[in-house]
Tab-separated table of N, CA and C in Angstrom:
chain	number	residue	atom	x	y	z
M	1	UNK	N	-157.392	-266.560	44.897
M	1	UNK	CA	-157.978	-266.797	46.213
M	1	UNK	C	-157.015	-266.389	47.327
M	2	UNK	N	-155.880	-266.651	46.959
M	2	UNK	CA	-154.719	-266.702	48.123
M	2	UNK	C	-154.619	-265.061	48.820
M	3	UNK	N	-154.724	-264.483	47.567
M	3	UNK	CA	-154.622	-262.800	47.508
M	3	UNK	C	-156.040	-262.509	48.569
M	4	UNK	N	-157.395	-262.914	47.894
M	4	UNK	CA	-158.155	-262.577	48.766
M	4	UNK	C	-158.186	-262.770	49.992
M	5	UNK	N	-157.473	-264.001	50.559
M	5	UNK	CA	-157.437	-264.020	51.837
M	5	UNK	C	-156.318	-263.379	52.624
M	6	UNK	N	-155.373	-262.605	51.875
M	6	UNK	CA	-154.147	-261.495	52.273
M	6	UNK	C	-154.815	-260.280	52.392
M	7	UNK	N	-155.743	-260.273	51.744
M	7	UNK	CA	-156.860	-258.906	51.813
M	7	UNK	C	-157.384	-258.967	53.021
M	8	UNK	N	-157.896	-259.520	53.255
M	8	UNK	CA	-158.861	-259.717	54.557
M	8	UNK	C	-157.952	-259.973	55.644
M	9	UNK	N	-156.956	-260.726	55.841
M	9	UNK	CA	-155.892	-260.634	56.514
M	9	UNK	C	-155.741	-258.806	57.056
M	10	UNK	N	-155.280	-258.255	56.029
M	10	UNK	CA	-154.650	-256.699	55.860
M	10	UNK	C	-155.625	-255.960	56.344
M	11	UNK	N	-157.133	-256.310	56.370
M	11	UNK	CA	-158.052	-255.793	56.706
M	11	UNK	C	-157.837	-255.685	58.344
M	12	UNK	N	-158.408	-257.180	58.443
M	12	UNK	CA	-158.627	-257.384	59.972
M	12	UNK	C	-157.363	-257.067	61.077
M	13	UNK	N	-156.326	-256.873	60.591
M	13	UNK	CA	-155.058	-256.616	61.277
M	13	UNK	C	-155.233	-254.773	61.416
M	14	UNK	N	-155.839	-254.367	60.562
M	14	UNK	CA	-155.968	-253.119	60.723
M	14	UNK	C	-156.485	-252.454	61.487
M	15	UNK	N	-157.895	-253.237	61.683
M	15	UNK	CA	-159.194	-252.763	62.470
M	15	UNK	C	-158.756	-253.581	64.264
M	16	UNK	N	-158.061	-254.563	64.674
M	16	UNK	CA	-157.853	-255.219	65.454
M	16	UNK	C	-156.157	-254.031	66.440
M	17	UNK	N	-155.680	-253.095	65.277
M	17	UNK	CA	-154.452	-252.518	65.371
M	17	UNK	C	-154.943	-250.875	66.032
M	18	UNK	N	-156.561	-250.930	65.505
M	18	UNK	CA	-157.073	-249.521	65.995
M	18	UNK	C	-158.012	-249.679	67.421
M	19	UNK	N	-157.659	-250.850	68.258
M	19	UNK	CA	-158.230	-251.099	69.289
M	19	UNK	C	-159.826	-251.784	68.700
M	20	UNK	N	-160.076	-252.649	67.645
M	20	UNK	CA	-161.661	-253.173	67.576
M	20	UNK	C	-161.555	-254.245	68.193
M	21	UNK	N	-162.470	-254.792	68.617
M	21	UNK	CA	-163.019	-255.936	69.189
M	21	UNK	C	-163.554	-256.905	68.087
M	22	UNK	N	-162.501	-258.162	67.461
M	22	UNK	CA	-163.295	-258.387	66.350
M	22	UNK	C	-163.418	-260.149	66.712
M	23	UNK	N	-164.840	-261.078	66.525
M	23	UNK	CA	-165.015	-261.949	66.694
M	23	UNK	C	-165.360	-262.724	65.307
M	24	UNK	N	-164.609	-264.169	65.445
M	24	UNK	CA	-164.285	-264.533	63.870
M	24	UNK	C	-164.561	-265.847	63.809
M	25	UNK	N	-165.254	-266.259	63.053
M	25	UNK	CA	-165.345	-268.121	63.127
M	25	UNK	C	-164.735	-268.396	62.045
M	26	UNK	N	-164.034	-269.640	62.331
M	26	UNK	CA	-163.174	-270.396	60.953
M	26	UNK	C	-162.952	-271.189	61.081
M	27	UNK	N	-163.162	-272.352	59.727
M	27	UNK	CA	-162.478	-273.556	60.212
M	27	UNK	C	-161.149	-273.719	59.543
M	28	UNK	N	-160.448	-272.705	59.508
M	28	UNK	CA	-158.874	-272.163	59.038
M	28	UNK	C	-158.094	-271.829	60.325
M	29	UNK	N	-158.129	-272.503	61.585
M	29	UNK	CA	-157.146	-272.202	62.528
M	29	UNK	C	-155.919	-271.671	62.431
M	30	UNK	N	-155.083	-272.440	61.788
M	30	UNK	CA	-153.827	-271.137	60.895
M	30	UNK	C	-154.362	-270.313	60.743
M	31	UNK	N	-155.225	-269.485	60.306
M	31	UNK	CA	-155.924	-268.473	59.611
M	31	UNK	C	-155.853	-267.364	61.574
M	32	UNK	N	-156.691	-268.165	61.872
M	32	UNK	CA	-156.656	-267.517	63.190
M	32	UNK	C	-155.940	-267.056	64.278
M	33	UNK	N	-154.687	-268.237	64.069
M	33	UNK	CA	-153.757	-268.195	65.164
M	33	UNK	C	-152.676	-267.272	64.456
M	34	UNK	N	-152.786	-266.901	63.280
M	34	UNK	CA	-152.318	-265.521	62.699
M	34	UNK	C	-152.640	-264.224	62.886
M	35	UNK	N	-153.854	-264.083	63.284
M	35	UNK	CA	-154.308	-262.595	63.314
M	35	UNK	C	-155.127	-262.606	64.707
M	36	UNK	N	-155.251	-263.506	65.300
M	36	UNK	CA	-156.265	-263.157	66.855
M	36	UNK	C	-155.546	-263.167	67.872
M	37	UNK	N	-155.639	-262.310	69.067
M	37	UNK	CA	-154.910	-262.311	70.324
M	37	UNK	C	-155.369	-264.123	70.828
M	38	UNK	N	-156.710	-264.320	71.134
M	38	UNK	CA	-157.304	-265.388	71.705
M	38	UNK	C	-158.269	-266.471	70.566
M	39	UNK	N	-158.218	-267.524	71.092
M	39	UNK	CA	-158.358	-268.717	70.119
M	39	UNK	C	-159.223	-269.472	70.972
M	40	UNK	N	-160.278	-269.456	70.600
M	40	UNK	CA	-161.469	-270.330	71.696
M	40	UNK	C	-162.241	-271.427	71.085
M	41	UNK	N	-161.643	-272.833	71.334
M	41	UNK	CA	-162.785	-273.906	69.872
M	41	UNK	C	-163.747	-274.441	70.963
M	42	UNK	N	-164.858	-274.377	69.726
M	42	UNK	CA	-166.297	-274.840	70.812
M	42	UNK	C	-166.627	-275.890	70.314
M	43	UNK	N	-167.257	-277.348	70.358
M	43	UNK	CA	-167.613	-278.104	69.912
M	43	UNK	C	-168.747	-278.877	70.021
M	44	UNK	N	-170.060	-278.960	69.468
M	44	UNK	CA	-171.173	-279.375	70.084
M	44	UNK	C	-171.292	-278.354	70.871
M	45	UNK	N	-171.575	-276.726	71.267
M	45	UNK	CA	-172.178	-276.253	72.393
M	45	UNK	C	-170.800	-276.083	73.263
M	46	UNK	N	-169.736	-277.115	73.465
M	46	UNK	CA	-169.091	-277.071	74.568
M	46	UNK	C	-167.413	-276.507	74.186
M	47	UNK	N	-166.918	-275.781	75.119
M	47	UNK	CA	-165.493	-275.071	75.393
M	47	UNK	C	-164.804	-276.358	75.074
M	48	UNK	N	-163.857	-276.588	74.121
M	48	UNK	CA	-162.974	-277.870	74.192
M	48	UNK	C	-161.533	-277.187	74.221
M	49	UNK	N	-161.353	-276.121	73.944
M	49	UNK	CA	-159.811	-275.694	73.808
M	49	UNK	C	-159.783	-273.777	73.766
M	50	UNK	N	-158.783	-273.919	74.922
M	50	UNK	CA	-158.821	-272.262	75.108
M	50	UNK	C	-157.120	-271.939	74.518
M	51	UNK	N	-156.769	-270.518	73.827
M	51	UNK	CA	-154.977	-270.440	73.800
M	51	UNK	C	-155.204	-268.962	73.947
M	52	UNK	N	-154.672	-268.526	74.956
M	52	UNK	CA	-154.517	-267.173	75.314
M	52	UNK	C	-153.285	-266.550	74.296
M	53	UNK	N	-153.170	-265.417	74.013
M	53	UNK	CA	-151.951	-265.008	73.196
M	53	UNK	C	-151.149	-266.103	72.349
M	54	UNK	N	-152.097	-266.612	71.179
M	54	UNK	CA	-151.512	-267.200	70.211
M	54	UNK	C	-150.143	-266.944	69.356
C-alpha cells in the first residue's frame, strides 16, 4: 500500500511540476500538506481552515 501511495505521490508531483492545476480531496492531510501549494478544509458546506504555501 505504502508503495502505492509513493506512486501517486510521484505522479501528482509530476503533473503539478508541469504547471497542472490539480484539485484533491483527502482525509490524509499529511498526504496533502506534502504535495499541494494550498490546503483548504471545508466542513459541513463551510471554509473552516485556509494554509497558503504549505
Amino acid at each position: 500500500m505504502k508503495e502505492s501511495v509513493e506512486n501517486l505521490k510521484h505522479l501528482l508531483l509530476e503533473a503539478r511540476g508541469g504547471g497542472a492545476t490539480l484539485i484533491l480531496t483527502s482525509h490524509d492531510r499529511f498526504f496533502l500538506e506534502d504535495i499541494c501549494d494550498e490546503v483548504i478544509e471545508i466542513k459541513n458546506g463551510k471554509l473552516v481552515n485556509k494554509q497558503d504555501e504549505v
